[in-house]
Short mmCIF file of C-alpha atoms and ligand atoms in Angstrom, two decimals:
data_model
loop_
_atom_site.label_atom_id
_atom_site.label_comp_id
_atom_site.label_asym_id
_atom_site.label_seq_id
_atom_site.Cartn_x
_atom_site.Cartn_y
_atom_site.Cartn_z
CA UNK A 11 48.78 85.31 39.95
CA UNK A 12 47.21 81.77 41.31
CA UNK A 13 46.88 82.83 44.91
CA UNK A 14 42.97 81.67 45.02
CA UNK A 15 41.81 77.84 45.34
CA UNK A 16 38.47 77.18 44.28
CA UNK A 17 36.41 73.64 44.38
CA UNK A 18 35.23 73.36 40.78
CA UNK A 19 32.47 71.28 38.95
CA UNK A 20 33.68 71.16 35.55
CA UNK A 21 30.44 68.80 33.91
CA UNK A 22 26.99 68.19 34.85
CA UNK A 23 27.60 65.27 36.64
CA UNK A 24 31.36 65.57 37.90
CA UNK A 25 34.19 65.74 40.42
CA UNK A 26 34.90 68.61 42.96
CA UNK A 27 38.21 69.18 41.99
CA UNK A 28 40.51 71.69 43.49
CA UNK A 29 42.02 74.36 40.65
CA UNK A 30 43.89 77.13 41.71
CA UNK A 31 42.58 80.49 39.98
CA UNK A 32 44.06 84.22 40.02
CA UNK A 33 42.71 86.48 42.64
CA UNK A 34 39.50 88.29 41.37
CA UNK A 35 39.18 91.56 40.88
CA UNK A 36 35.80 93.20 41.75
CA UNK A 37 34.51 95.34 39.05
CA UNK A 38 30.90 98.11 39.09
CA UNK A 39 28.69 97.05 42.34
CA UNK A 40 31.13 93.85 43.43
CA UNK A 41 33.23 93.39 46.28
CA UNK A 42 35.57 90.25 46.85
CA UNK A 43 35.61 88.35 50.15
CA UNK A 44 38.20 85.89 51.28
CA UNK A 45 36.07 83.30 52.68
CA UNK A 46 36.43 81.80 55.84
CA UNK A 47 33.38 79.36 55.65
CA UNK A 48 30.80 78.13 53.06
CA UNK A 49 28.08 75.68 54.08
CA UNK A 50 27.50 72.61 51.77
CA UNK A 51 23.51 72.77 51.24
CA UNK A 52 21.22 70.07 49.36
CA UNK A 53 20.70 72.61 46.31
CA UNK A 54 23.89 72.64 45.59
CA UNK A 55 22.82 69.29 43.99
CA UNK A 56 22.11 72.16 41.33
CA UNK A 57 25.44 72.73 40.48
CA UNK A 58 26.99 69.56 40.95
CA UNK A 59 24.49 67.23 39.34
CA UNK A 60 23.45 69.74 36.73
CA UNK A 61 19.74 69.16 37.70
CA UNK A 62 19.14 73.32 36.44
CA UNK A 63 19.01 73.19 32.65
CA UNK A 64 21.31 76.22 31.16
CA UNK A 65 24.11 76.32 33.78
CA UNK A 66 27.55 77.22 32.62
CA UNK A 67 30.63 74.93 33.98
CA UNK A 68 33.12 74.84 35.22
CA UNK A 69 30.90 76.04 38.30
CA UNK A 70 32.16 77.30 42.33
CA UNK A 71 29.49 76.10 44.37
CA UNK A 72 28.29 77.06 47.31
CA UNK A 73 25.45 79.89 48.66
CA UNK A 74 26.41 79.67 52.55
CA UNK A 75 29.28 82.03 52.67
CA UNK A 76 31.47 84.19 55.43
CA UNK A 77 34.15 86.22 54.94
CA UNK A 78 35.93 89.51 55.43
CA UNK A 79 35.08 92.00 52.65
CA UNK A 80 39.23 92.76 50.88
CA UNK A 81 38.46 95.00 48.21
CA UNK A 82 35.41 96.80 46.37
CA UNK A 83 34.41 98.05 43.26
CA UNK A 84 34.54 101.60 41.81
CA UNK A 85 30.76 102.05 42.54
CA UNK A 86 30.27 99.93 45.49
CA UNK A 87 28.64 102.60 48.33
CA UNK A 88 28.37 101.49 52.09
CA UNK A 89 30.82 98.80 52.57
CA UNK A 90 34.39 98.64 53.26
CA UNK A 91 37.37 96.21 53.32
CA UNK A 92 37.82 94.65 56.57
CA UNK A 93 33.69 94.08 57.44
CA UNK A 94 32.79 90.37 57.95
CA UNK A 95 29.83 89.47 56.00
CA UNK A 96 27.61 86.80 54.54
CA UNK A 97 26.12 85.90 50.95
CA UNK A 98 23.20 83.53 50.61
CA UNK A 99 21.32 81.84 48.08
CA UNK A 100 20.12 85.51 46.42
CA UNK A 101 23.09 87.20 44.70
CA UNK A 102 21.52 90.37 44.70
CA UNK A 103 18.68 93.39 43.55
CA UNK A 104 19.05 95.62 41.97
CA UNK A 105 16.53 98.07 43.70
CA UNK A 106 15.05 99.98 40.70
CA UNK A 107 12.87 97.11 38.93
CA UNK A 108 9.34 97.37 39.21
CA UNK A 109 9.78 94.01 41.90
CA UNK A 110 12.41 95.73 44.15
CA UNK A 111 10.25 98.74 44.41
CA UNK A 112 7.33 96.77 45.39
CA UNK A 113 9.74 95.34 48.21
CA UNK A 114 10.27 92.10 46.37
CA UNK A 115 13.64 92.49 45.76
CA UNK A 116 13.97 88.24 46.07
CA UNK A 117 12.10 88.48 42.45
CA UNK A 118 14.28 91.00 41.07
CA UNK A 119 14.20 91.12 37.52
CA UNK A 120 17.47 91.98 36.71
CA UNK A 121 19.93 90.12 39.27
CA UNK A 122 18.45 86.58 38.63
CA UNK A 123 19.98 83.16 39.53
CA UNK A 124 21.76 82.10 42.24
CA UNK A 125 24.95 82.02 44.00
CA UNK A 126 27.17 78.96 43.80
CA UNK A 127 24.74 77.96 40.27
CA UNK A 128 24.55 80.78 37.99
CA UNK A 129 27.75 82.62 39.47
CA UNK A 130 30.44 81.54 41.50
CA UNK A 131 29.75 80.47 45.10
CA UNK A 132 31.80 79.94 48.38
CA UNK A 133 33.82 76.47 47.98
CA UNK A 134 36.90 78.51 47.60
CA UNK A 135 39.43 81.21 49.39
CA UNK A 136 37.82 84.26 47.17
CA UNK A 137 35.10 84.88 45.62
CA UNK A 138 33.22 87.86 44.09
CA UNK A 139 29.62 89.35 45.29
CA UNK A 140 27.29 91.89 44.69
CA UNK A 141 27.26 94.10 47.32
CA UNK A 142 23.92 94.00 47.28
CA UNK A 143 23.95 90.68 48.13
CA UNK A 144 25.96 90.77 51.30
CA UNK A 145 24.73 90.86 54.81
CA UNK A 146 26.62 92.22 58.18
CA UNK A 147 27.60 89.24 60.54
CA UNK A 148 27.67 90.08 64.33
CA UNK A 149 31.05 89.91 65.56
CA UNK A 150 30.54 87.78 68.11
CA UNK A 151 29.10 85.40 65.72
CA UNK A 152 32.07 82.55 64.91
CA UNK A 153 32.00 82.11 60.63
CA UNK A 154 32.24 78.22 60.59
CA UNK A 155 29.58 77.66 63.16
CA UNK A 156 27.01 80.06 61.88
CA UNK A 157 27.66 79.68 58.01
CA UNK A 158 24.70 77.61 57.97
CA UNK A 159 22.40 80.20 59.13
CA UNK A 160 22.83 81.72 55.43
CA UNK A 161 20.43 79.25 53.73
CA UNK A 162 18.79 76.42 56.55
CA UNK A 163 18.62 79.55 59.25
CA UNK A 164 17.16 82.20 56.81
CA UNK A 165 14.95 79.79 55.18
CA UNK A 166 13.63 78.58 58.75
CA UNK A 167 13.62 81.99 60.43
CA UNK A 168 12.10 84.06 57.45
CA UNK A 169 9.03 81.34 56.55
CA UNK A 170 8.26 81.90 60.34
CA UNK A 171 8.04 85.05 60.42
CA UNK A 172 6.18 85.51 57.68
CA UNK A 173 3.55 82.80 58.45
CA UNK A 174 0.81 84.24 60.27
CA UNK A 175 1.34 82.51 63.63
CA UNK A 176 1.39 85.28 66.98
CA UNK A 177 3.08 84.31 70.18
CA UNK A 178 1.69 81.51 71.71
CA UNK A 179 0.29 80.06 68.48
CA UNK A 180 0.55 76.39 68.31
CA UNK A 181 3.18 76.13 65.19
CA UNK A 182 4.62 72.35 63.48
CA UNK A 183 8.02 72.10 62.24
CA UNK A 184 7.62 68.92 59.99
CA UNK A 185 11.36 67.22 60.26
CA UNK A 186 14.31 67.31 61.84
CA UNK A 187 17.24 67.98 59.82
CA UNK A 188 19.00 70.42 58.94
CA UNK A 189 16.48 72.74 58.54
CA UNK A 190 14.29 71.53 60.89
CA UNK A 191 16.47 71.64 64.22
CA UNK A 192 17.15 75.56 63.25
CA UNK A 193 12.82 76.28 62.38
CA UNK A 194 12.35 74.33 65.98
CA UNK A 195 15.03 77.27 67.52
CA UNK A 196 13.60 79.89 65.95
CA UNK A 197 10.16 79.03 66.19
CA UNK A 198 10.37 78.42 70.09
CA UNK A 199 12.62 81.94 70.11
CA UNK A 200 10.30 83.57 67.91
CA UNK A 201 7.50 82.56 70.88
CA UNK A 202 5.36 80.13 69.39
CA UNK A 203 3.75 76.68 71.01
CA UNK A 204 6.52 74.49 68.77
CA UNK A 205 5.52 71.10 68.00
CA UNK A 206 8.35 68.84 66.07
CA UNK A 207 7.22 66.52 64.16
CA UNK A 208 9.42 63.25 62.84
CA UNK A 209 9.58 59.62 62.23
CA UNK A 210 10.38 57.50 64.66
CA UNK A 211 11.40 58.81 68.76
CA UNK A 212 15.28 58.81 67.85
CA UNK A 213 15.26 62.85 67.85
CA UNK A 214 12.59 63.62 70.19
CA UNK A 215 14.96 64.51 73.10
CA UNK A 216 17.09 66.80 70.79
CA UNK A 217 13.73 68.59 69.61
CA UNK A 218 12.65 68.97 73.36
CA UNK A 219 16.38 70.49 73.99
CA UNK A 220 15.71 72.80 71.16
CA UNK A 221 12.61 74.22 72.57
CA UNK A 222 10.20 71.78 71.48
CA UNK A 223 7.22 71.54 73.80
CA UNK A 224 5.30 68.90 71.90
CA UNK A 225 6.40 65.85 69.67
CA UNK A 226 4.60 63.64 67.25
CA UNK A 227 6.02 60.76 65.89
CA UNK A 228 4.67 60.32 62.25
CA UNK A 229 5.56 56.63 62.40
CA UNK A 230 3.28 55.35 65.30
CA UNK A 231 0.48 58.72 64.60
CA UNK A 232 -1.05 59.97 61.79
CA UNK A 233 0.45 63.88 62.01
CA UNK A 234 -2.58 65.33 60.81
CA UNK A 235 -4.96 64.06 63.49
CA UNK A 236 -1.87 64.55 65.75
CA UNK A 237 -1.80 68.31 65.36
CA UNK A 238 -6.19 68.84 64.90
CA UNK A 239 -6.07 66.90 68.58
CA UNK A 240 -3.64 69.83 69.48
CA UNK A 241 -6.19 72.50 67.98
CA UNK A 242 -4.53 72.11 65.00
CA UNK A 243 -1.61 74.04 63.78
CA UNK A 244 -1.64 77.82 62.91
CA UNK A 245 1.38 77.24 60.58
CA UNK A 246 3.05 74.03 59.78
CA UNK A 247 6.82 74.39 58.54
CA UNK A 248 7.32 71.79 55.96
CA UNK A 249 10.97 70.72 55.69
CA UNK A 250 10.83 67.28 54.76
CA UNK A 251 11.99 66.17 51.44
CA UNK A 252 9.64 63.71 50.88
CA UNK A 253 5.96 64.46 48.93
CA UNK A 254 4.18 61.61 51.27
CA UNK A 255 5.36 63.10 54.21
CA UNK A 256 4.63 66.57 52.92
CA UNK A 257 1.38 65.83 52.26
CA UNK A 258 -0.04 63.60 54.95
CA UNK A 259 0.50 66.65 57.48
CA UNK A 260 -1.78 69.51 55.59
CA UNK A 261 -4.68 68.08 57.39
CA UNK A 262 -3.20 69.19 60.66
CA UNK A 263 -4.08 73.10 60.05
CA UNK A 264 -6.30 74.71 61.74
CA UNK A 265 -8.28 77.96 61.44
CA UNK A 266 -6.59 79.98 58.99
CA UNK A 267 -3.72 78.12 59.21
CA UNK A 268 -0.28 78.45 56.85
CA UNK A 269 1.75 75.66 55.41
CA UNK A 270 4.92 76.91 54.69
CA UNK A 271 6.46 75.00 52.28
CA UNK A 272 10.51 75.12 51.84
CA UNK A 273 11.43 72.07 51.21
CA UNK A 274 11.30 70.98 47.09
CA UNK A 275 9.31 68.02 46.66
CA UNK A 276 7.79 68.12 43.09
CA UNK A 277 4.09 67.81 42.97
CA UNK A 278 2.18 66.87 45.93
CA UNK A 279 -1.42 65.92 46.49
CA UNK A 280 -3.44 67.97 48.81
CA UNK A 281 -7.29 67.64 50.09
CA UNK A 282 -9.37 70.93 48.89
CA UNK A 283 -11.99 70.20 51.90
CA UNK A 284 -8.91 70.21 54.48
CA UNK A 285 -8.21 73.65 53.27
CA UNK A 286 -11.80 75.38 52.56
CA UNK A 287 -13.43 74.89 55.49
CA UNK A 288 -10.57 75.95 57.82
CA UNK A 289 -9.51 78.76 55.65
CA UNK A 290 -6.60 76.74 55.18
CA UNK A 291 -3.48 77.55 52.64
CA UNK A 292 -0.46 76.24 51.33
CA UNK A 293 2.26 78.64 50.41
CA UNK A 294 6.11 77.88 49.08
CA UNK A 295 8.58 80.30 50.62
CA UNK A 296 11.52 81.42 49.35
CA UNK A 297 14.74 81.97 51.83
CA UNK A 298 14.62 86.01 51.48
CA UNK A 299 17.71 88.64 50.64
CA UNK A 300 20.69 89.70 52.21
CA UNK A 301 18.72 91.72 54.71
CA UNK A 302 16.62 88.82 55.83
CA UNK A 303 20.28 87.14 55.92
CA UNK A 304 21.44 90.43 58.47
CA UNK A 305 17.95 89.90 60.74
CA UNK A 306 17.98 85.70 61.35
CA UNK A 307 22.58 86.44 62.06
CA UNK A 308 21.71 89.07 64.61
CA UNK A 309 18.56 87.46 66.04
CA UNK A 310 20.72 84.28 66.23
CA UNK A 311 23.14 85.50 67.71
CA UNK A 312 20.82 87.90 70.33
CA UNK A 313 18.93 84.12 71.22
CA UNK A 314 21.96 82.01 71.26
CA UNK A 315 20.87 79.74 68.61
CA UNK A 316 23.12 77.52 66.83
CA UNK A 317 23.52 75.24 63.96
CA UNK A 318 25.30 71.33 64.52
CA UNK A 319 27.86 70.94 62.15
CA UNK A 320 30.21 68.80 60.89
CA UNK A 321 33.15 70.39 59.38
CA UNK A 322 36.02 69.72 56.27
CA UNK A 323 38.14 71.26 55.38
CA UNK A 324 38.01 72.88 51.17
CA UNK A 325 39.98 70.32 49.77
CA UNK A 326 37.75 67.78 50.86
CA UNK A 327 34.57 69.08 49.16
CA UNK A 328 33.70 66.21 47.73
CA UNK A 329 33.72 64.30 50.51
CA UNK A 330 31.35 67.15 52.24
CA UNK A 331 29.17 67.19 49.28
CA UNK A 332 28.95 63.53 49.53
CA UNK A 333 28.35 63.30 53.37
CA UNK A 334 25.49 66.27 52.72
CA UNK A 335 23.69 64.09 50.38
CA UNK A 336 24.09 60.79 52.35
CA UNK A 337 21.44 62.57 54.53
CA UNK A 338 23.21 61.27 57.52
CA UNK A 339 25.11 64.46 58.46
CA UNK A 340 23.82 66.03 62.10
CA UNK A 341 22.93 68.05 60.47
CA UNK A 342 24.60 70.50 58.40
CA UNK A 343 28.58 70.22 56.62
CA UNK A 344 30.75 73.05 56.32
CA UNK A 345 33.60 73.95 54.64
CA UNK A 346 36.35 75.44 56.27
CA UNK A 347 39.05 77.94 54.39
CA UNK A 348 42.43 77.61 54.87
CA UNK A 349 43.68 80.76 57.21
ZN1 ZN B 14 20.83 76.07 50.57
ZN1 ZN B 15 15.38 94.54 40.85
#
């Protein structure tokens, strides 16, 4: 039976090509979903450029995923055919490893990789999951809109709330992108003194809109001094992509202040003295698991917060993909299923 279309990669390197694939069955812990939307994200770079050493092709990419559970495995326990849910980057824990029992389930030691890299992702109608892996989606939540909210809206929402800052705090999101106009939502909703900060005054209203209170524009200021002339930042959410960008704001924490850093830059230079005598750290983030996915779709949708898309359909995934990496998108692409 080839009732399933699925955007493949099929070389380091290639083509999203559309190949039509039998339905999947789910076998053990998995469930299948037909997918209604799948966000196209920077890391699936990944996949498509074969930038991870080790990956098997051909390849479904794609971590960003709705869709209505159809049918579970023989030892699949609290889920059922006909819930709407989500899978993000994590495919899964498997709760008994000595990481999951410490409540570090996003190390676990025996579900590694990622979805949409090192198993199939959402750029297709089906697609398998750990159930494990999958997080409840408010129904008033619409798939296509909110897919994003999987990867840029855990990523954003999790580093937040895991960054030290109280309400009222005086907190930086550094860029405003995809991630960036999400972290400036959450961090506003989340009750924090949210400053954006970005080159050049072109998004400054937008941030403002957002919840912004305070802007800095990195062209015309050095951020840094920007944010110690604010009191300096309590946690700085660094989004940008860029390591001069990502390091010419560390200066701006203050007292015991947290740089969050989720967005991959290789190695960056940072100032030892900025840090020690504030206190000051620097810490990566990873996005979280399927029940960090559950807590930023609920609080989302509780807060009215919402991702700007532009949308394709599957077939034209490369397109997407190539629209994504253009960097031009405002902000986020999404793939939309055929019913
Ligand atoms: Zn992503
Ligand atoms: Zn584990």
């Amino acid at each position: 039976m080839t009732d399933a279309l699925a955007m493949i990669v099929d070389k380091p390197g290639g083509r999203l090509q559309m190949q039509p694939r039998a339905i999947p069955e789910p076998t053990g812990q998995e469930v299948r979903l037909r997918v209604h939307a799948c966000g196209v994200c920077h890391s699936d770079s990944l996949t498509v450029e074969g930038h991870m050493p080790g990956l098997a092709y051909p390849r479904v990419p794609g971590h960003e995923v709705i869709g209505t559970i159809e049918a579970i495995g023989p030892q699949v326990r609290g889920w059922k055919p006909g819930e709407r849910v989500g899978v993000g980057w994590s495919p899964g824990a498997c709760s008994y490893c000595g990481h999951c029992r410490h409540g570090d389930a996003f190390a676990c030691e025996n579900i590694r990789g990622a979805t949409g890299v090192t198993r199939d992702g959402g750029y297709a109608t089906h697609m398998l999951a750990h159930a494990s892996a999958l997080a409840r989606v408010p129904a008033e939540l619409d798939a296509v809109e909110s897919a994003p909210l999987l990867c840029a809206g855990i990523t954003t929402f999790n580093a937040l709330r895991h960054c030290g800052a109280g309400p009222g705090d005086l907190v930086a999101v550094h860029g405003i992108g995809g991630l960036g106009h999400l972290g400036i939502q959450f961090a506003a909703h989340q009750g924090f003194r949210t400053v954006a900060v970005n080159r050049g005054r072109d998004k400054e209203s937008l941030a403002r809109s957002l919840g912004a209170t305070d802007y800095i524009d990195s062209d015309k200021q050095d951020p840094a001094a920007a944010l110690q002339a604010l009191g300096g930042a309590r946690a700085i959410i660094a989004t940008v992509t860029n390591k001069e960008a990502m390091q010419s704001i560390v200066g701006g924490l203050g007292i015991n202040g947290t740089m969050m850093v989720i967005g991959a830059v290789g190695a960056f230079s940072i100032d030892s003295m900025a840090l020690l005598v504030r206190r000051a750290a620097v810490r990566g983030w990873y996005s979280g698991t399927s029940v960090d996915s559950e807590d930023t779709l609920r609080f989302s949708q509780r807060h009215k917060i919402a991702c700007m898309n532009e949308i394709y359909p599957l077939e034209e995934a490369q397109a997407a993909y190539e629209r994504m990496m253009s960097g031009k998108a405002r902000f986020r692409v999404v793939l939309k299923m055929p019913a």
